[in-house]
Amino acid sequence: MSAASQTPTDTAPQGDSGPPPARPPARRAHRSLALALLAGAAGAALALLASGRTWAEGSAVLAQGELPRTVTGADVTGVPGALAVVGLAALVAVFAVRRAGRIAVAALLALSGVGIAVAAVLGNSDTSALREKAATAVGLTGTDVHHVTHTGWPWVAAAGGLLLLIAGLLALVYGRHWPAMSGKYERTPGGGRGPRRAPAPPDLDRPEEIWKSLDRGEDPTR
């Protein structure tokens, strides 16, 4: 008689190792940081550059003929230039604050970009500054301006605002994973400022220094 032998199946125990905690890859954080810096710096530079360029041209009508007049972005509206400075400062301040402060600064950066874009689009069709310059040149209030043409610089300022908006959104989404300024000089929980320097060794030629070391429980001969 033969007994049926059953070969047991070797099953290796599998470890119940769960997935690692959800953290964005370091490469993604570095890329978002580089993109935010590039977009923010370029956006502020474009807005500042466009604010000093000619946005509109026209001619004031005189009895002797026409007087050409031009206005820059700063003449039309000072919002893009001012918000470009604010956005650039916010871009730098992102790395000086943490947690809620970083979120607030990132939101300020994004709002600066929105304000620049809106002001530039509205200023593209605004002729009040051009009429004011024409009235000043002619000496008559309410002077009309003819042959008004607009340049592309308002759209350059709007593009700068969009770049600042992108930088602010990147800071809002990925900013918590970006590095901050060194905290080596931050106040320690005990109230002092670190790092603390080691006390200077006692001067063995001065007896009072030796006695002070002994009072502190230190060995002055080491």
Short mmCIF file of N, CA, C and O in Angstrom, two decimals, residues 97-201:
data_model
loop_
_atom_site.label_atom_id
_atom_site.label_comp_id
_atom_site.label_asym_id
_atom_site.label_seq_id
_atom_site.Cartn_x
_atom_site.Cartn_y
_atom_site.Cartn_z
N VAL A 97 10.34 83.52 5.64
CA VAL A 97 9.26 83.16 6.56
C VAL A 97 8.90 81.70 6.34
O VAL A 97 9.32 81.07 5.37
N ARG A 98 8.11 81.18 7.26
CA ARG A 98 7.70 79.79 7.20
C ARG A 98 6.22 79.66 7.54
O ARG A 98 5.61 80.57 8.05
N ARG A 99 5.68 78.50 7.20
CA ARG A 99 4.32 78.11 7.57
C ARG A 99 3.30 79.16 7.12
O ARG A 99 3.22 79.47 5.94
N ALA A 100 2.53 79.70 8.07
CA ALA A 100 1.47 80.65 7.71
C ALA A 100 2.04 81.92 7.09
O ALA A 100 1.44 82.50 6.18
N GLY A 101 3.20 82.36 7.56
CA GLY A 101 3.81 83.54 6.97
C GLY A 101 4.17 83.34 5.52
O GLY A 101 4.00 84.24 4.70
N ARG A 102 4.66 82.15 5.18
CA ARG A 102 5.00 81.87 3.78
C ARG A 102 3.75 81.84 2.91
O ARG A 102 3.77 82.31 1.76
N ILE A 103 2.66 81.31 3.43
CA ILE A 103 1.42 81.28 2.66
C ILE A 103 0.92 82.70 2.41
O ILE A 103 0.48 83.04 1.31
N ALA A 104 1.00 83.55 3.43
CA ALA A 104 0.54 84.94 3.26
C ALA A 104 1.39 85.69 2.25
O ALA A 104 0.87 86.43 1.40
N VAL A 105 2.71 85.50 2.30
CA VAL A 105 3.59 86.19 1.36
C VAL A 105 3.37 85.66 -0.06
O VAL A 105 3.40 86.43 -1.04
N ALA A 106 3.16 84.35 -0.20
CA ALA A 106 2.90 83.78 -1.52
C ALA A 106 1.60 84.32 -2.09
O ALA A 106 1.50 84.59 -3.30
N ALA A 107 0.59 84.48 -1.24
CA ALA A 107 -0.68 85.06 -1.71
C ALA A 107 -0.48 86.51 -2.15
O ALA A 107 -1.06 86.95 -3.16
N LEU A 108 0.33 87.27 -1.41
CA LEU A 108 0.64 88.64 -1.81
C LEU A 108 1.35 88.68 -3.15
O LEU A 108 1.08 89.55 -3.99
N LEU A 109 2.25 87.73 -3.38
CA LEU A 109 2.95 87.65 -4.66
C LEU A 109 1.97 87.39 -5.80
O LEU A 109 2.04 88.03 -6.87
N ALA A 110 1.04 86.45 -5.59
CA ALA A 110 0.06 86.15 -6.63
C ALA A 110 -0.86 87.34 -6.88
O ALA A 110 -1.18 87.66 -8.03
N LEU A 111 -1.31 88.00 -5.81
CA LEU A 111 -2.20 89.15 -5.98
C LEU A 111 -1.49 90.32 -6.67
O LEU A 111 -2.13 91.07 -7.42
N SER A 112 -0.21 90.47 -6.44
CA SER A 112 0.55 91.51 -7.15
C SER A 112 0.53 91.25 -8.65
O SER A 112 0.35 92.19 -9.45
N GLY A 113 0.69 90.00 -9.04
CA GLY A 113 0.63 89.66 -10.45
C GLY A 113 -0.73 89.94 -11.05
O GLY A 113 -0.84 90.47 -12.18
N VAL A 114 -1.79 89.60 -10.32
CA VAL A 114 -3.14 89.87 -10.82
C VAL A 114 -3.37 91.37 -10.98
O VAL A 114 -3.92 91.83 -11.99
N GLY A 115 -2.94 92.16 -10.00
CA GLY A 115 -3.12 93.60 -10.08
C GLY A 115 -2.38 94.21 -11.25
O GLY A 115 -2.90 95.12 -11.93
N ILE A 116 -1.17 93.73 -11.51
CA ILE A 116 -0.40 94.25 -12.65
C ILE A 116 -1.11 93.94 -13.96
O ILE A 116 -1.24 94.80 -14.85
N ALA A 117 -1.57 92.71 -14.12
CA ALA A 117 -2.22 92.31 -15.37
C ALA A 117 -3.50 93.10 -15.60
O ALA A 117 -3.76 93.59 -16.71
N VAL A 118 -4.32 93.27 -14.56
CA VAL A 118 -5.58 94.00 -14.72
C VAL A 118 -5.31 95.47 -15.04
O VAL A 118 -5.94 96.06 -15.94
N ALA A 119 -4.37 96.09 -14.32
CA ALA A 119 -4.07 97.50 -14.58
C ALA A 119 -3.51 97.71 -15.98
O ALA A 119 -3.82 98.72 -16.63
N ALA A 120 -2.70 96.78 -16.46
CA ALA A 120 -2.13 96.92 -17.80
C ALA A 120 -3.20 96.79 -18.87
O ALA A 120 -3.21 97.55 -19.86
N VAL A 121 -4.12 95.85 -18.70
CA VAL A 121 -5.18 95.67 -19.70
C VAL A 121 -6.11 96.88 -19.73
O VAL A 121 -6.49 97.37 -20.80
N LEU A 122 -6.44 97.40 -18.56
CA LEU A 122 -7.29 98.59 -18.52
C LEU A 122 -6.57 99.82 -19.06
O LEU A 122 -7.17 100.67 -19.73
N GLY A 123 -5.27 99.93 -18.80
CA GLY A 123 -4.51 101.07 -19.29
C GLY A 123 -4.26 101.05 -20.77
O GLY A 123 -3.92 102.09 -21.36
N ASN A 124 -4.44 99.90 -21.41
CA ASN A 124 -4.20 99.81 -22.84
C ASN A 124 -5.17 100.66 -23.65
O ASN A 124 -4.82 101.17 -24.71
N SER A 125 -6.39 100.82 -23.14
CA SER A 125 -7.40 101.60 -23.87
C SER A 125 -7.69 102.94 -23.21
O SER A 125 -8.62 103.65 -23.61
N ASP A 126 -6.91 103.32 -22.20
CA ASP A 126 -7.14 104.57 -21.49
C ASP A 126 -6.43 105.71 -22.22
O ASP A 126 -5.23 105.65 -22.47
N THR A 127 -7.19 106.75 -22.55
CA THR A 127 -6.62 107.92 -23.24
C THR A 127 -6.66 109.18 -22.37
O THR A 127 -6.36 110.27 -22.86
N SER A 128 -7.05 109.03 -21.11
CA SER A 128 -7.17 110.22 -20.25
C SER A 128 -5.81 110.88 -20.02
O SER A 128 -5.70 112.11 -20.03
N ALA A 129 -4.76 110.08 -19.84
CA ALA A 129 -3.44 110.65 -19.64
C ALA A 129 -2.95 111.36 -20.89
O ALA A 129 -2.29 112.41 -20.82
N LEU A 130 -3.28 110.82 -22.06
CA LEU A 130 -2.87 111.45 -23.31
C LEU A 130 -3.60 112.78 -23.50
O LEU A 130 -3.00 113.78 -23.92
N ARG A 131 -4.89 112.81 -23.18
CA ARG A 131 -5.63 114.07 -23.29
C ARG A 131 -5.13 115.10 -22.29
O ARG A 131 -5.08 116.30 -22.58
N GLU A 132 -4.75 114.65 -21.12
CA GLU A 132 -4.22 115.58 -20.12
C GLU A 132 -2.91 116.19 -20.57
O GLU A 132 -2.68 117.40 -20.38
N LYS A 133 -2.06 115.36 -21.18
CA LYS A 133 -0.80 115.91 -21.70
C LYS A 133 -1.05 116.89 -22.84
O LYS A 133 -0.37 117.91 -22.98
N ALA A 134 -2.02 116.57 -23.68
CA ALA A 134 -2.34 117.47 -24.79
C ALA A 134 -2.89 118.79 -24.27
O ALA A 134 -2.54 119.88 -24.78
N ALA A 135 -3.73 118.73 -23.24
CA ALA A 135 -4.28 119.96 -22.69
C ALA A 135 -3.20 120.81 -22.04
O ALA A 135 -3.22 122.05 -22.13
N THR A 136 -2.24 120.16 -21.39
CA THR A 136 -1.13 120.91 -20.79
C THR A 136 -0.28 121.58 -21.85
O THR A 136 0.17 122.72 -21.68
N ALA A 137 -0.05 120.87 -22.96
CA ALA A 137 0.77 121.45 -24.02
C ALA A 137 0.06 122.59 -24.72
O ALA A 137 0.68 123.62 -25.06
N VAL A 138 -1.24 122.46 -24.93
CA VAL A 138 -1.99 123.49 -25.65
C VAL A 138 -2.36 124.64 -24.72
O VAL A 138 -2.42 125.81 -25.14
N GLY A 139 -2.61 124.32 -23.46
CA GLY A 139 -3.03 125.35 -22.52
C GLY A 139 -4.52 125.48 -22.43
O GLY A 139 -5.02 126.47 -21.87
N LEU A 140 -5.28 124.54 -22.98
CA LEU A 140 -6.73 124.57 -22.95
C LEU A 140 -7.25 123.25 -22.39
O LEU A 140 -6.84 122.18 -22.83
N THR A 141 -8.14 123.35 -21.41
CA THR A 141 -8.73 122.13 -20.86
C THR A 141 -9.72 121.54 -21.85
O THR A 141 -10.37 122.26 -22.61
N GLY A 142 -9.80 120.23 -21.83
CA GLY A 142 -10.74 119.56 -22.73
C GLY A 142 -10.24 119.44 -24.15
O GLY A 142 -11.03 119.22 -25.06
N THR A 143 -8.95 119.60 -24.34
CA THR A 143 -8.40 119.47 -25.69
C THR A 143 -8.52 118.03 -26.16
O THR A 143 -8.19 117.08 -25.44
N ASP A 144 -9.00 117.86 -27.38
CA ASP A 144 -9.18 116.52 -27.93
C ASP A 144 -7.88 116.04 -28.57
O ASP A 144 -7.03 116.84 -28.98
N VAL A 145 -7.74 114.73 -28.63
CA VAL A 145 -6.55 114.10 -29.21
C VAL A 145 -6.98 113.23 -30.38
O VAL A 145 -7.93 112.45 -30.27
N HIS A 146 -6.29 113.38 -31.49
CA HIS A 146 -6.61 112.63 -32.69
C HIS A 146 -5.48 111.66 -33.03
O HIS A 146 -4.36 111.80 -32.54
N HIS A 147 -5.83 110.72 -33.88
CA HIS A 147 -4.86 109.73 -34.38
C HIS A 147 -4.17 108.99 -33.22
O HIS A 147 -2.94 108.88 -33.16
N VAL A 148 -4.98 108.53 -32.30
CA VAL A 148 -4.46 107.82 -31.13
C VAL A 148 -4.07 106.40 -31.52
O VAL A 148 -4.85 105.68 -32.16
N THR A 149 -2.87 106.02 -31.18
CA THR A 149 -2.40 104.65 -31.40
C THR A 149 -1.80 104.12 -30.09
O THR A 149 -1.22 104.87 -29.31
N HIS A 150 -1.97 102.83 -29.86
CA HIS A 150 -1.45 102.17 -28.66
C HIS A 150 -0.35 101.19 -29.05
O HIS A 150 -0.45 100.50 -30.08
N THR A 151 0.66 101.14 -28.23
CA THR A 151 1.78 100.23 -28.47
C THR A 151 1.51 98.88 -27.78
O THR A 151 0.49 98.69 -27.13
N GLY A 152 2.46 97.98 -27.91
CA GLY A 152 2.31 96.67 -27.29
C GLY A 152 2.87 96.56 -25.88
O GLY A 152 2.80 95.49 -25.27
N TRP A 153 3.39 97.67 -25.34
CA TRP A 153 3.98 97.60 -24.00
C TRP A 153 2.98 97.30 -22.90
O TRP A 153 3.36 96.65 -21.91
N PRO A 154 1.72 97.73 -22.98
CA PRO A 154 0.79 97.30 -21.94
C PRO A 154 0.65 95.79 -21.86
O PRO A 154 0.50 95.22 -20.77
N TRP A 155 0.71 95.12 -23.00
CA TRP A 155 0.61 93.66 -23.00
C TRP A 155 1.88 93.02 -22.44
O TRP A 155 1.84 91.94 -21.86
N VAL A 156 3.00 93.70 -22.62
CA VAL A 156 4.23 93.20 -21.99
C VAL A 156 4.11 93.27 -20.47
O VAL A 156 4.50 92.36 -19.74
N ALA A 157 3.54 94.39 -19.97
CA ALA A 157 3.33 94.50 -18.53
C ALA A 157 2.34 93.45 -18.04
O ALA A 157 2.52 92.86 -16.96
N ALA A 158 1.30 93.18 -18.83
CA ALA A 158 0.34 92.15 -18.45
C ALA A 158 0.99 90.77 -18.40
O ALA A 158 0.70 89.96 -17.51
N ALA A 159 1.90 90.51 -19.35
CA ALA A 159 2.62 89.23 -19.33
C ALA A 159 3.50 89.12 -18.08
O ALA A 159 3.61 88.05 -17.46
N GLY A 160 4.11 90.24 -17.69
CA GLY A 160 4.89 90.23 -16.45
C GLY A 160 4.01 89.94 -15.24
O GLY A 160 4.42 89.22 -14.32
N GLY A 161 2.80 90.48 -15.23
CA GLY A 161 1.88 90.18 -14.14
C GLY A 161 1.49 88.72 -14.09
O GLY A 161 1.39 88.12 -13.01
N LEU A 162 1.29 88.12 -15.25
CA LEU A 162 0.97 86.68 -15.29
C LEU A 162 2.13 85.84 -14.78
O LEU A 162 1.92 84.82 -14.11
N LEU A 163 3.35 86.24 -15.10
CA LEU A 163 4.51 85.50 -14.58
C LEU A 163 4.60 85.60 -13.06
O LEU A 163 4.92 84.62 -12.38
N LEU A 164 4.31 86.77 -12.51
CA LEU A 164 4.29 86.92 -11.06
C LEU A 164 3.17 86.09 -10.44
O LEU A 164 3.32 85.52 -9.36
N LEU A 165 2.04 86.01 -11.13
CA LEU A 165 0.94 85.17 -10.65
C LEU A 165 1.35 83.71 -10.62
O LEU A 165 1.06 82.98 -9.65
N ILE A 166 2.05 83.25 -11.66
CA ILE A 166 2.53 81.87 -11.68
C ILE A 166 3.49 81.61 -10.53
O ILE A 166 3.43 80.57 -9.86
N ALA A 167 4.38 82.55 -10.30
CA ALA A 167 5.33 82.39 -9.19
C ALA A 167 4.60 82.31 -7.85
O ALA A 167 4.95 81.50 -6.98
N GLY A 168 3.56 83.12 -7.67
CA GLY A 168 2.80 83.07 -6.43
C GLY A 168 2.05 81.77 -6.27
O GLY A 168 2.00 81.20 -5.16
N LEU A 169 1.47 81.25 -7.35
CA LEU A 169 0.75 79.97 -7.27
C LEU A 169 1.71 78.83 -6.97
O LEU A 169 1.38 77.91 -6.20
N LEU A 170 2.89 78.85 -7.57
CA LEU A 170 3.88 77.82 -7.26
C LEU A 170 4.29 77.88 -5.79
O LEU A 170 4.48 76.84 -5.15
N ALA A 171 4.43 79.09 -5.26
CA ALA A 171 4.79 79.23 -3.86
C ALA A 171 3.68 78.74 -2.95
O ALA A 171 3.93 78.17 -1.88
N LEU A 172 2.43 78.94 -3.35
CA LEU A 172 1.31 78.46 -2.55
C LEU A 172 1.23 76.93 -2.54
O LEU A 172 0.91 76.32 -1.52
N VAL A 173 1.52 76.31 -3.68
CA VAL A 173 1.37 74.85 -3.79
C VAL A 173 2.59 74.12 -3.24
O VAL A 173 2.46 73.16 -2.47
N TYR A 174 3.78 74.57 -3.61
CA TYR A 174 5.00 73.85 -3.25
C TYR A 174 5.86 74.58 -2.22
O TYR A 174 6.91 74.06 -1.83
N GLY A 175 5.44 75.76 -1.79
CA GLY A 175 6.30 76.57 -0.92
C GLY A 175 6.65 75.90 0.40
O GLY A 175 7.72 76.15 0.95
N ARG A 176 5.76 75.04 0.91
CA ARG A 176 6.07 74.40 2.21
C ARG A 176 7.23 73.43 2.12
O ARG A 176 7.78 73.03 3.15
N HIS A 177 7.60 73.02 0.92
CA HIS A 177 8.72 72.10 0.73
C HIS A 177 10.00 72.82 0.35
O HIS A 177 11.03 72.17 0.19
N TRP A 178 9.95 74.13 0.20
CA TRP A 178 11.15 74.87 -0.18
C TRP A 178 11.99 75.17 1.05
O TRP A 178 11.48 75.28 2.16
N PRO A 179 13.29 75.33 0.86
CA PRO A 179 14.14 75.66 2.01
C PRO A 179 13.90 77.08 2.46
O PRO A 179 13.41 77.94 1.71
N ALA A 180 14.25 77.34 3.70
CA ALA A 180 14.15 78.68 4.27
C ALA A 180 15.54 79.19 4.59
O ALA A 180 16.53 78.45 4.50
N MET A 181 15.62 80.47 4.93
CA MET A 181 16.91 81.01 5.32
C MET A 181 17.43 80.30 6.55
O MET A 181 16.67 79.77 7.36
N SER A 182 18.74 80.30 6.69
CA SER A 182 19.37 79.57 7.78
C SER A 182 18.86 80.06 9.13
O SER A 182 18.76 81.25 9.37
N GLY A 183 18.53 79.11 10.01
CA GLY A 183 18.04 79.44 11.33
C GLY A 183 19.10 79.33 12.40
O GLY A 183 18.78 79.15 13.56
N LYS A 184 20.37 79.43 12.03
CA LYS A 184 21.44 79.25 13.02
C LYS A 184 21.47 80.38 14.04
O LYS A 184 22.01 80.22 15.13
N TYR A 185 20.87 81.53 13.69
CA TYR A 185 20.86 82.65 14.62
C TYR A 185 19.48 82.91 15.22
O TYR A 185 19.25 83.94 15.80
N GLU A 186 18.55 81.95 15.04
CA GLU A 186 17.24 82.12 15.62
C GLU A 186 17.30 81.93 17.13
O GLU A 186 18.17 81.24 17.66
N ARG A 187 16.31 82.48 17.83
CA ARG A 187 16.27 82.39 19.28
C ARG A 187 15.94 80.96 19.68
O ARG A 187 15.01 80.34 19.17
N THR A 188 16.70 80.43 20.60
CA THR A 188 16.50 79.07 21.08
C THR A 188 15.36 79.04 22.07
O THR A 188 14.96 80.08 22.61
N PRO A 189 14.76 77.84 22.36
CA PRO A 189 13.64 77.78 23.30
C PRO A 189 13.99 78.33 24.67
O PRO A 189 13.13 78.83 25.38
N GLY A 190 15.24 78.27 25.10
CA GLY A 190 15.62 78.78 26.40
C GLY A 190 15.70 80.29 26.46
O GLY A 190 15.87 80.87 27.53
N GLY A 191 15.61 80.94 25.30
CA GLY A 191 15.63 82.39 25.28
C GLY A 191 16.91 82.96 24.75
O GLY A 191 16.97 84.14 24.44
N GLY A 192 17.99 82.17 24.63
CA GLY A 192 19.25 82.67 24.10
C GLY A 192 19.27 82.58 22.60
O GLY A 192 18.37 82.05 21.97
N ARG A 193 20.30 83.10 22.02
CA ARG A 193 20.46 83.05 20.57
C ARG A 193 21.59 82.09 20.24
O ARG A 193 22.68 82.22 20.75
N GLY A 194 21.30 81.13 19.42
CA GLY A 194 22.30 80.14 19.06
C GLY A 194 23.01 80.54 17.79
O GLY A 194 22.54 81.37 17.03
N PRO A 195 24.15 79.88 17.45
CA PRO A 195 24.81 78.93 18.36
C PRO A 195 25.61 79.65 19.44
O PRO A 195 26.05 80.76 19.25
N ARG A 196 25.76 79.00 20.60
CA ARG A 196 26.49 79.60 21.70
C ARG A 196 27.95 79.24 21.61
O ARG A 196 28.32 78.12 21.29
N ARG A 197 28.78 80.22 21.88
CA ARG A 197 30.21 79.98 21.83
C ARG A 197 30.69 79.36 23.13
O ARG A 197 30.20 79.68 24.22
N ALA A 198 31.67 78.48 23.02
CA ALA A 198 32.23 77.85 24.21
C ALA A 198 32.98 78.89 25.03
O ALA A 198 33.60 79.81 24.48
N PRO A 199 32.92 78.79 26.37
CA PRO A 199 33.63 79.78 27.20
C PRO A 199 35.12 79.70 26.97
O PRO A 199 35.69 78.65 26.72
N ALA A 200 35.76 80.86 27.04
CA ALA A 200 37.21 80.92 26.83
C ALA A 200 37.92 80.22 27.98
O ALA A 200 37.48 80.26 29.12
N PRO A 201 39.03 79.52 27.68
CA PRO A 201 39.77 78.84 28.74
C PRO A 201 40.35 79.85 29.72
O PRO A 201 40.69 80.98 29.36
#
